[in-house]
CSV table of C-alpha atoms in Angstrom, one decimal:
chain,number,residue,atom,x,y,z
Z,1,UNK,CA,42.7,-32.4,28.0
Z,2,UNK,CA,43.4,-36.1,27.7
Z,3,UNK,CA,42.9,-38.8,30.4
Z,4,UNK,CA,44.5,-42.2,30.3
Z,5,UNK,CA,42.9,-45.4,31.7
Z,6,UNK,CA,45.4,-48.1,32.7
Z,7,UNK,CA,43.6,-51.5,33.0
Z,8,UNK,CA,45.6,-54.7,33.8
Z,9,UNK,CA,44.1,-58.1,33.0
Z,10,UNK,CA,45.1,-61.6,34.3
Z,11,UNK,CA,42.6,-64.5,34.3
Z,12,UNK,CA,39.6,-62.1,34.3
Z,13,UNK,CA,36.2,-63.6,33.3
Z,14,UNK,CA,35.1,-62.5,29.8
Z,15,UNK,CA,31.9,-60.9,31.0
Z,16,UNK,CA,33.8,-58.9,33.6
Z,17,UNK,CA,36.3,-57.8,31.0
Z,18,UNK,CA,33.5,-56.7,28.7
Z,19,UNK,CA,31.8,-54.7,31.4
Z,20,UNK,CA,35.1,-53.0,32.4
Z,21,UNK,CA,36.3,-52.1,28.9
Z,22,UNK,CA,32.8,-51.1,27.7
Z,23,UNK,CA,32.4,-48.7,30.6
Z,24,UNK,CA,35.6,-47.0,29.5
Z,25,UNK,CA,35.0,-46.9,25.8
Z,26,UNK,CA,31.5,-45.5,26.4
Z,27,UNK,CA,32.7,-42.5,28.5
Z,28,UNK,CA,30.8,-39.4,27.6
Z,29,UNK,CA,34.1,-37.6,27.5
Z,30,UNK,CA,35.9,-38.9,24.5
Z,31,UNK,CA,39.5,-37.6,24.6
Z,32,UNK,CA,41.0,-40.7,26.2
Z,33,UNK,CA,44.0,-42.9,26.0
Z,34,UNK,CA,43.0,-46.5,26.9
Z,35,UNK,CA,45.9,-48.8,27.9
Z,36,UNK,CA,44.9,-52.4,28.3
Z,37,UNK,CA,47.7,-54.6,29.8
Z,38,UNK,CA,47.6,-58.3,29.2
Z,39,UNK,CA,49.8,-59.5,32.1
Z,40,UNK,CA,50.7,-62.8,30.5
Z,41,UNK,CA,47.3,-64.2,31.1
Z,42,UNK,CA,47.1,-67.9,29.9
Z,43,UNK,CA,43.5,-67.6,28.7
Z,44,UNK,CA,41.8,-65.3,26.2
Z,45,UNK,CA,42.4,-62.0,28.0
Z,46,UNK,CA,45.1,-60.9,25.5
Z,47,UNK,CA,43.0,-61.8,22.5
Z,48,UNK,CA,40.0,-59.9,23.9
Z,49,UNK,CA,42.2,-56.8,24.4
Z,50,UNK,CA,43.3,-57.0,20.8
Z,51,UNK,CA,39.8,-57.3,19.6
Z,52,UNK,CA,38.7,-54.1,21.4
Z,53,UNK,CA,41.9,-52.4,20.1
Z,54,UNK,CA,40.9,-53.2,16.5
Z,55,UNK,CA,37.5,-51.5,17.1
Z,56,UNK,CA,38.8,-48.3,18.9
Z,57,UNK,CA,41.9,-46.4,17.9
Z,58,UNK,CA,42.2,-44.9,21.4
Z,59,UNK,CA,43.2,-48.3,22.8
Z,60,UNK,CA,46.7,-49.5,23.2
Z,61,UNK,CA,47.5,-53.1,24.2
Z,62,UNK,CA,50.6,-54.2,26.1
Z,63,UNK,CA,51.3,-58.0,26.0
Z,64,UNK,CA,53.9,-58.9,28.7
Z,65,UNK,CA,55.2,-61.7,30.7
Z,66,UNK,CA,53.3,-62.2,33.9
Z,67,UNK,CA,54.7,-60.0,36.6
Z,68,UNK,CA,51.8,-59.2,38.9
Z,69,UNK,CA,49.5,-56.2,39.3
Z,70,UNK,CA,52.2,-53.7,40.2
Z,71,UNK,CA,54.3,-54.6,37.2
Z,72,UNK,CA,51.3,-54.4,34.8
Z,73,UNK,CA,50.3,-51.0,36.1
Z,74,UNK,CA,53.9,-49.8,35.8
Z,75,UNK,CA,54.1,-51.0,32.2
Z,76,UNK,CA,51.1,-48.8,31.5
Z,77,UNK,CA,52.6,-45.8,33.3
Z,78,UNK,CA,55.7,-46.2,31.1
Z,79,UNK,CA,53.9,-45.5,27.8
Z,80,UNK,CA,51.3,-42.9,29.0
Z,81,UNK,CA,51.1,-39.7,26.9
Z,82,UNK,CA,47.9,-38.2,28.4
Z,83,UNK,CA,47.9,-35.4,31.0
Z,84,UNK,CA,46.0,-37.4,33.6
Z,85,UNK,CA,46.0,-41.1,34.6
Z,86,UNK,CA,43.4,-43.3,36.3
Z,87,UNK,CA,43.6,-47.0,37.1
Z,88,UNK,CA,40.8,-49.5,36.8
Z,89,UNK,CA,41.1,-53.2,37.9
Z,90,UNK,CA,40.1,-55.6,35.2
Z,91,UNK,CA,37.0,-57.0,36.9
Z,92,UNK,CA,35.7,-53.6,38.0
Z,93,UNK,CA,34.0,-50.8,36.0
Z,94,UNK,CA,33.3,-47.1,36.1
Z,95,UNK,CA,30.3,-44.8,35.5
Z,96,UNK,CA,30.2,-43.6,31.9
Z,97,UNK,CA,30.2,-39.9,33.0
Z,98,UNK,CA,33.2,-40.4,35.3
Z,99,UNK,CA,35.7,-38.4,33.2
Z,100,UNK,CA,33.2,-35.8,32.1
Z,101,UNK,CA,32.5,-35.0,35.7
Z,102,UNK,CA,36.2,-34.7,36.4
Z,103,UNK,CA,36.9,-32.4,33.5
Z,104,UNK,CA,33.9,-30.2,34.4
Z,105,UNK,CA,35.1,-30.0,38.0
Z,106,UNK,CA,38.7,-29.0,37.3
Z,107,UNK,CA,37.7,-26.6,34.5
Z,108,UNK,CA,36.3,-24.4,37.3
Z,109,UNK,CA,39.5,-24.4,39.2
Z,110,UNK,CA,42.9,-22.7,38.7
Z,111,UNK,CA,45.1,-24.3,41.4
Z,112,UNK,CA,44.9,-27.9,40.3
Z,113,UNK,CA,45.7,-30.8,42.6
Z,114,UNK,CA,48.2,-33.6,41.9
Z,115,UNK,CA,45.7,-36.2,42.8
Z,116,UNK,CA,41.9,-36.3,43.0
Z,117,UNK,CA,40.1,-38.9,45.1
Z,118,UNK,CA,36.5,-40.0,44.3
Z,119,UNK,CA,33.9,-42.2,46.0
Z,120,UNK,CA,32.2,-45.3,44.6
Z,121,UNK,CA,30.3,-48.5,45.1
Z,122,UNK,CA,30.9,-52.0,46.4
Z,123,UNK,CA,29.2,-54.4,44.1
Z,124,UNK,CA,28.2,-57.8,45.5
Z,125,UNK,CA,26.7,-60.6,43.5
Z,126,UNK,CA,23.2,-59.7,44.6
Z,127,UNK,CA,23.3,-56.0,45.5
Z,128,UNK,CA,25.1,-52.7,45.1
Z,129,UNK,CA,26.2,-50.7,48.2
Z,130,UNK,CA,26.9,-47.0,47.7
Z,131,UNK,CA,30.1,-46.1,49.7
Z,132,UNK,CA,29.9,-43.3,52.3
Z,133,UNK,CA,32.3,-40.5,51.3
Z,134,UNK,CA,35.2,-39.8,53.5
Z,135,UNK,CA,35.0,-36.1,53.1
Z,136,UNK,CA,32.9,-33.4,51.4
Z,137,UNK,CA,33.6,-32.3,47.8
Z,138,UNK,CA,36.4,-29.8,47.6
Z,139,UNK,CA,38.2,-30.8,50.8
Z,140,UNK,CA,41.9,-30.4,50.1
Z,141,UNK,CA,45.1,-31.6,51.7
Z,142,UNK,CA,48.2,-29.5,51.2
Z,143,UNK,CA,50.1,-29.1,54.4
Z,144,UNK,CA,52.4,-31.8,55.6
Z,145,UNK,CA,50.1,-32.4,58.6
Z,146,UNK,CA,47.0,-32.7,56.4
Z,147,UNK,CA,48.7,-35.1,54.0
Z,148,UNK,CA,50.1,-37.2,56.9
Z,149,UNK,CA,46.5,-37.4,58.2
Z,150,UNK,CA,45.5,-39.0,54.9
Z,151,UNK,CA,48.4,-41.4,55.1
Z,152,UNK,CA,47.4,-42.5,58.5
Z,153,UNK,CA,43.9,-43.3,57.3
Z,154,UNK,CA,45.1,-46.4,55.4
Z,155,UNK,CA,46.9,-47.6,58.6
Z,156,UNK,CA,44.1,-47.1,61.0
Z,157,UNK,CA,40.8,-47.1,59.1
Z,158,UNK,CA,39.9,-50.7,59.8
Z,159,UNK,CA,40.4,-50.5,63.6
Z,160,UNK,CA,40.1,-46.8,64.6
Z,161,UNK,CA,37.0,-45.5,66.3
Z,162,UNK,CA,37.0,-42.7,63.7
Z,163,UNK,CA,37.3,-45.1,60.8
Z,164,UNK,CA,34.9,-45.1,57.9
Z,165,UNK,CA,34.0,-48.8,57.4
Z,166,UNK,CA,31.2,-47.9,54.9
Z,167,UNK,CA,33.3,-46.1,52.3
Z,168,UNK,CA,35.3,-47.7,49.5
Z,169,UNK,CA,38.9,-48.4,50.2
Z,170,UNK,CA,40.6,-45.0,50.7
Z,171,UNK,CA,44.1,-46.4,49.9
Z,172,UNK,CA,43.2,-48.1,46.6
Z,173,UNK,CA,44.9,-47.2,43.3
Z,174,UNK,CA,41.5,-46.9,41.7
Z,175,UNK,CA,38.8,-44.2,42.1
Z,176,UNK,CA,41.6,-41.6,41.8
Z,177,UNK,CA,43.0,-39.4,39.0
Z,178,UNK,CA,46.7,-38.5,39.0
Z,179,UNK,CA,48.5,-35.7,37.2
Z,180,UNK,CA,50.9,-37.5,34.8
Z,181,UNK,CA,53.6,-34.8,35.3
Z,182,UNK,CA,53.4,-35.5,39.0
Z,183,UNK,CA,53.8,-39.2,38.5
Z,184,UNK,CA,56.8,-38.7,36.2
Z,185,UNK,CA,58.5,-35.9,38.2
Z,186,UNK,CA,58.7,-38.2,41.2
Z,187,UNK,CA,59.2,-41.4,39.2
Z,188,UNK,CA,56.3,-43.0,41.1
Z,189,UNK,CA,55.8,-46.7,40.5
Z,190,UNK,CA,53.9,-49.4,42.2
Z,191,UNK,CA,56.2,-51.4,44.5
Z,192,UNK,CA,56.7,-55.1,43.4
Z,193,UNK,CA,55.3,-56.7,46.5
Z,194,UNK,CA,52.9,-59.7,46.9
Z,195,UNK,CA,50.2,-58.0,48.8
Z,196,UNK,CA,48.5,-54.5,49.1
Z,197,UNK,CA,50.7,-52.6,46.7
Z,198,UNK,CA,47.9,-50.1,46.4
Z,199,UNK,CA,48.3,-48.7,49.9
Z,200,UNK,CA,52.1,-48.5,49.6
Z,201,UNK,CA,51.7,-46.5,46.4
Z,202,UNK,CA,49.1,-44.4,48.3
Z,203,UNK,CA,51.5,-43.4,51.1
Z,204,UNK,CA,54.4,-42.8,48.7
Z,205,UNK,CA,52.3,-40.5,46.4
Z,206,UNK,CA,50.9,-38.5,49.3
Z,207,UNK,CA,54.4,-38.0,50.7
Z,208,UNK,CA,55.5,-36.0,47.7
Z,209,UNK,CA,52.2,-34.5,46.5
Z,210,UNK,CA,51.7,-30.7,46.9
Z,211,UNK,CA,47.9,-30.9,46.9
Z,212,UNK,CA,45.3,-33.6,47.0
Z,213,UNK,CA,41.6,-33.0,46.6
Z,214,UNK,CA,38.5,-35.1,47.4
Z,215,UNK,CA,35.4,-35.2,45.2
Z,216,UNK,CA,32.5,-36.9,46.9
Z,217,UNK,CA,31.0,-38.3,43.7
Z,218,UNK,CA,30.5,-42.0,43.4
Z,219,UNK,CA,32.0,-43.1,40.1
Z,220,UNK,CA,33.8,-46.4,40.6
Z,221,UNK,CA,32.3,-49.9,41.0
Z,222,UNK,CA,34.4,-52.4,43.0
Z,223,UNK,CA,33.3,-56.0,42.3
Z,224,UNK,CA,33.3,-58.0,45.5
Z,225,UNK,CA,33.6,-61.8,45.0
Z,226,UNK,CA,34.2,-64.5,47.6
Z,227,UNK,CA,37.2,-65.8,45.5
Z,228,UNK,CA,38.8,-62.4,45.0
Z,229,UNK,CA,42.5,-61.8,45.8
Z,230,UNK,CA,41.6,-60.1,49.1
Z,231,UNK,CA,39.4,-63.0,50.4
Z,232,UNK,CA,40.9,-66.3,49.2
Z,233,UNK,CA,43.1,-68.7,51.2
Z,234,UNK,CA,46.6,-67.5,51.1
Z,235,UNK,CA,49.1,-70.0,52.5
Z,236,UNK,CA,51.9,-67.5,52.2
Z,237,UNK,CA,50.1,-64.8,54.0
Z,238,UNK,CA,52.7,-64.6,56.7
Z,239,UNK,CA,55.5,-63.9,54.2
Z,240,UNK,CA,53.2,-61.3,52.4
Z,241,UNK,CA,52.4,-59.4,55.6
Z,242,UNK,CA,56.1,-59.5,56.7
Z,243,UNK,CA,57.2,-57.9,53.4
Z,244,UNK,CA,54.3,-55.3,53.6
Z,245,UNK,CA,55.0,-54.3,57.2
Z,246,UNK,CA,58.8,-54.1,56.6
Z,247,UNK,CA,58.1,-51.7,53.7
Z,248,UNK,CA,55.9,-49.5,56.0
Z,249,UNK,CA,58.5,-49.3,58.8
Z,250,UNK,CA,61.2,-48.7,56.2
Z,251,UNK,CA,59.1,-45.9,54.7
Z,252,UNK,CA,58.6,-44.3,58.1
Z,253,UNK,CA,62.4,-44.4,58.7
Z,254,UNK,CA,63.2,-43.0,55.3
Z,255,UNK,CA,60.7,-40.2,55.6
Z,256,UNK,CA,61.7,-39.5,59.3
Z,257,UNK,CA,58.2,-40.0,60.6
Z,258,UNK,CA,57.6,-39.3,64.3
Z,259,UNK,CA,56.5,-41.5,67.1
Z,260,UNK,CA,52.8,-40.8,66.6
Z,261,UNK,CA,53.0,-42.1,63.0
Z,262,UNK,CA,54.9,-45.2,64.1
Z,263,UNK,CA,52.1,-46.0,66.6
Z,264,UNK,CA,49.6,-45.8,63.7
Z,265,UNK,CA,51.7,-48.4,61.8
Z,266,UNK,CA,51.3,-50.6,64.9
Z,267,UNK,CA,47.6,-50.2,64.4
Z,268,UNK,CA,48.1,-51.5,60.9
Z,269,UNK,CA,50.1,-54.4,62.4
Z,270,UNK,CA,47.0,-55.3,64.4
Z,271,UNK,CA,45.1,-55.3,61.1
Z,272,UNK,CA,47.8,-57.7,59.7
Z,273,UNK,CA,47.2,-60.0,62.6
Z,274,UNK,CA,43.5,-60.1,61.9
Z,275,UNK,CA,44.2,-60.7,58.2
Z,276,UNK,CA,46.6,-63.5,58.9
Z,277,UNK,CA,43.9,-65.2,61.0
Z,278,UNK,CA,41.4,-64.7,58.1
Z,279,UNK,CA,43.5,-65.5,55.1
Z,280,UNK,CA,45.7,-68.3,56.5
Z,281,UNK,CA,45.5,-69.7,59.9
Z,282,UNK,CA,41.7,-69.9,60.4
Z,283,UNK,CA,40.7,-69.7,56.8
Z,284,UNK,CA,38.0,-72.2,55.9
Z,285,UNK,CA,40.2,-73.8,53.3
Z,286,UNK,CA,43.1,-74.4,55.8
Z,287,UNK,CA,42.7,-78.2,56.5
Z,288,UNK,CA,45.3,-78.3,59.4
Z,289,UNK,CA,44.1,-79.3,62.8
Z,290,UNK,CA,42.8,-76.7,65.2
Z,291,UNK,CA,45.8,-77.2,67.5
Z,292,UNK,CA,48.3,-76.9,64.7
Z,293,UNK,CA,46.6,-73.7,63.3
Z,294,UNK,CA,46.5,-72.1,66.8
Z,295,UNK,CA,50.1,-73.1,67.5
Z,296,UNK,CA,51.5,-71.7,64.3
Z,297,UNK,CA,49.5,-68.5,64.7
Z,298,UNK,CA,50.7,-68.1,68.2
Z,299,UNK,CA,54.3,-68.8,67.3
Z,300,UNK,CA,54.3,-66.0,64.6
Z,301,UNK,CA,52.6,-63.5,66.9
Z,302,UNK,CA,55.4,-64.0,69.4
Z,303,UNK,CA,57.8,-62.4,66.9
Z,304,UNK,CA,58.3,-58.8,65.9
Z,305,UNK,CA,56.5,-56.6,65.0
Z,306,UNK,CA,53.4,-58.6,66.1
Z,307,UNK,CA,54.6,-59.1,69.7
Z,308,UNK,CA,55.1,-55.3,70.0
Z,309,UNK,CA,51.9,-54.2,68.4
Z,310,UNK,CA,49.4,-54.5,71.3
Z,311,UNK,CA,51.8,-52.7,73.6
Z,312,UNK,CA,52.1,-49.8,71.2
Z,313,UNK,CA,48.4,-49.3,70.6
Z,314,UNK,CA,46.3,-46.8,72.6
Z,315,UNK,CA,43.1,-48.7,73.3
Z,316,UNK,CA,40.8,-45.7,73.5
Z,317,UNK,CA,41.6,-45.0,69.8
Z,318,UNK,CA,40.1,-48.3,68.8
Z,319,UNK,CA,36.5,-48.8,67.7
Z,320,UNK,CA,34.2,-51.0,69.7
Z,321,UNK,CA,34.7,-54.1,67.6
Z,322,UNK,CA,38.4,-53.4,67.3
Z,323,UNK,CA,38.6,-53.3,71.1
Z,324,UNK,CA,37.0,-56.7,71.3
Z,325,UNK,CA,39.5,-58.0,68.7
Z,326,UNK,CA,42.4,-56.4,70.6
Z,327,UNK,CA,41.6,-58.4,73.7
Z,328,UNK,CA,40.9,-61.6,71.8
Z,329,UNK,CA,44.4,-61.2,70.3
Z,330,UNK,CA,45.9,-60.4,73.6
Z,331,UNK,CA,44.4,-63.5,75.2
Z,332,UNK,CA,45.1,-65.6,72.1
Z,333,UNK,CA,41.4,-66.4,71.3
Z,334,UNK,CA,42.2,-66.4,67.6
Z,335,UNK,CA,39.4,-68.6,66.3
Z,336,UNK,CA,36.8,-66.6,68.3
Z,337,UNK,CA,38.2,-63.5,66.6
Z,338,UNK,CA,37.7,-65.0,63.2
Z,339,UNK,CA,34.1,-65.9,64.0
Z,340,UNK,CA,33.5,-62.3,65.1
Z,341,UNK,CA,35.1,-61.0,61.9
Z,342,UNK,CA,32.9,-63.2,59.7
Z,343,UNK,CA,29.8,-62.1,61.6
Z,344,UNK,CA,30.8,-58.4,61.2
Z,345,UNK,CA,31.5,-59.0,57.5
Z,346,UNK,CA,28.0,-60.5,57.0
Z,347,UNK,CA,26.3,-57.7,58.8
Z,348,UNK,CA,28.1,-55.1,56.7
Z,349,UNK,CA,26.7,-56.2,53.4
Z,350,UNK,CA,23.1,-56.7,54.6
């Protein structure tokens, strides 16, 4: 049984590339298809991919015009021949027995899932933090209600009182293994959006999956850097969040989701408001005056769907910190909210 790794690269540091690719080449399970995607990187990423391909016949390299993470992953999906697919980001890495553990696990089962979720680690510059699993090994999600529960987790996890803030990101593309036939049958592709394509692919894949299974084994290493795409100053964050939220509401309409699910999307809107404060309006690299930042932030939050979010959230469903942030948003204390968020972030990695 063959497993494909799809790994996109764009302006990734050499040492990060080496660690990522080496962790895949050195898998204890050898029947692999390794697809490295050079997404039009202007540096040496493409040449490094070619070098590894010359040393290992299992490696295929795609050189393409820069189109972003979704486009790079989709290019990999288009040429896959293996029975299973897993995604790795170019600056992350995996345990060398990742695939062997997966093969051993499914070899003992007859009714295979369409998607398998794993646990992992958050790797900071000075420490490694093992993620707390979301479920026990063998937990399955087959009924529509069970799968919709999984979908709602990516909408509410950051603010819900039941959220697991110590696990790796549940809605990531990585730390998962997908059945190739399943991907092809439903023509699943990553949406071309500027932000958080992973969680949109997550909800779309769950919607059509017949069975999803959780394996509480940590295998994936997510590299956390201060300059990463999820942390840096994003002057277009308002546009990015608008596109993202429009997609979610459109998805809900297309799939005829009920009111309870829509309310969970509004919890995700609250997360978007917190992200906008973090990534744009009160980001440390935003040099605008305090009054201008506050004014622009307030102006945006007076438009839909932001102005509707707080009225559509059930407060007792929020966690303790999220309740504080809810009231800080309600009373427009945006900078205080960002100070609280930074403090919480610092505490979470100690």
